[in-house]
Amino acid sequence: MWQVIIRVPLRLTGGGPGLFKIAADGTKVFARSGVLNGSTRFVNSFNSITVAGANVYVTGSVDGDWSFEGSSITQSGLRDAVLISYGTDGTLNWLKTLGGPGEDYANEVVVDNAGNVFWAADFDGISTTVDGTTLNNFGAGLDAVLLKIQGTDG
C-alpha cells in the first residue's frame, strides 16, 4: 500500500508552507499549513520531507511570524529555518527553529534506524540559535550545521 505526501509553497496553500498526505485510494488523509501572522517577503516552503515509522518530518525556511497547528514561531532575523514533526495522522508532535540575525536555511532532514533525526542547515549571520544553544559563525558567508535530534520528543 503506497501513500503520497506532497509539499507545496505558500502561494498554493493560501497560508504557509503546505503538507498534504493522500492515501492509496486517492482520499485525503490530512492537510497542514502554517498561518502567517503579519507579512512576508519571500515564498515560504518546505524543502525536505522524510517519513520514518509513525512520523513525518519536514523542514524548510520561513520569513515572518508563523503558527503551525497552534505552535508559534517569532522570526529571529531575515529568514529562519524550521523543522516540524507530525504524526502520520497529521498531529503536530514538535517544532524546532534555527534563527539568528541573518538568514537561516534548512537543507535536509533524514532519520536513522535508531529514530534519531539529523537536520542539515546553514546560516549567514554572526550566530544562530536552536533550543537555547547559540552557534557562532566562524567566517564570512554561510556556516553549515548538522544537528542530531531525538526523534520521538524533539
PDB file of N, CA and C in Angstrom, residues 57 110-118 148-152:
ATOM      1  N   TYR A  57       8.602  14.074   9.001  1.00  0.00           N
ATOM      2  CA  TYR A  57       9.470  15.199   9.346  1.00  0.00           C
ATOM      3  C   TYR A  57       9.597  16.105   8.125  1.00  0.00           C
ATOM      4  N   VAL A 110      16.861  13.815   7.653  1.00  0.00           N
ATOM      5  CA  VAL A 110      16.892  12.361   7.492  1.00  0.00           C
ATOM      6  C   VAL A 110      16.779  11.725   8.880  1.00  0.00           C
ATOM      7  N   VAL A 111      16.379  10.459   8.917  1.00  0.00           N
ATOM      8  CA  VAL A 111      16.209   9.733  10.172  1.00  0.00           C
ATOM      9  C   VAL A 111      16.980   8.424  10.067  1.00  0.00           C
ATOM     10  N   ASP A 112      17.756   8.090  11.127  1.00  0.00           N
ATOM     11  CA  ASP A 112      18.496   6.826  11.119  1.00  0.00           C
ATOM     12  C   ASP A 112      17.640   5.698  11.692  1.00  0.00           C
ATOM     13  N   ASN A 113      18.176   4.484  11.702  1.00  0.00           N
ATOM     14  CA  ASN A 113      17.427   3.316  12.173  1.00  0.00           C
ATOM     15  C   ASN A 113      17.071   3.378  13.651  1.00  0.00           C
ATOM     16  N   ALA A 114      17.799   4.179  14.439  1.00  0.00           N
ATOM     17  CA  ALA A 114      17.516   4.328  15.862  1.00  0.00           C
ATOM     18  C   ALA A 114      16.456   5.399  16.133  1.00  0.00           C
ATOM     19  N   GLY A 115      15.989   6.073  15.078  1.00  0.00           N
ATOM     20  CA  GLY A 115      14.968   7.101  15.242  1.00  0.00           C
ATOM     21  C   GLY A 115      15.511   8.492  15.490  1.00  0.00           C
ATOM     22  N   ASN A 116      16.839   8.650  15.406  1.00  0.00           N
ATOM     23  CA  ASN A 116      17.432   9.976  15.555  1.00  0.00           C
ATOM     24  C   ASN A 116      17.219  10.780  14.285  1.00  0.00           C
ATOM     25  N   VAL A 117      16.886  12.046  14.456  1.00  0.00           N
ATOM     26  CA  VAL A 117      16.648  12.942  13.331  1.00  0.00           C
ATOM     27  C   VAL A 117      17.904  13.779  13.119  1.00  0.00           C
ATOM     28  N   PHE A 118      18.372  13.835  11.872  1.00  0.00           N
ATOM     29  CA  PHE A 118      19.522  14.665  11.530  1.00  0.00           C
ATOM     30  C   PHE A 118      19.042  15.788  10.633  1.00  0.00           C
ATOM     31  N   LYS A 148      21.697  16.744  15.549  1.00  0.00           N
ATOM     32  CA  LYS A 148      21.114  15.444  15.841  1.00  0.00           C
ATOM     33  C   LYS A 148      20.044  15.669  16.893  1.00  0.00           C
ATOM     34  N   ILE A 149      18.827  15.222  16.574  1.00  0.00           N
ATOM     35  CA  ILE A 149      17.682  15.462  17.447  1.00  0.00           C
ATOM     36  C   ILE A 149      17.010  14.130  17.730  1.00  0.00           C
ATOM     37  N   GLN A 150      16.653  13.904  19.005  1.00  0.00           N
ATOM     38  CA  GLN A 150      15.920  12.683  19.336  1.00  0.00           C
ATOM     39  C   GLN A 150      14.550  12.777  18.700  1.00  0.00           C
ATOM     40  N   GLY A 151      14.232  11.839  17.829  1.00  0.00           N
ATOM     41  CA  GLY A 151      13.046  11.940  17.006  1.00  0.00           C
ATOM     42  C   GLY A 151      11.717  11.841  17.733  1.00  0.00           C
ATOM     43  N   THR A 152      11.645  11.117  18.864  1.00  0.00           N
ATOM     44  CA  THR A 152      10.362  10.899  19.490  1.00  0.00           C
ATOM     45  C   THR A 152       9.798  12.138  20.166  1.00  0.00           C
TER      46      THR A 152
END
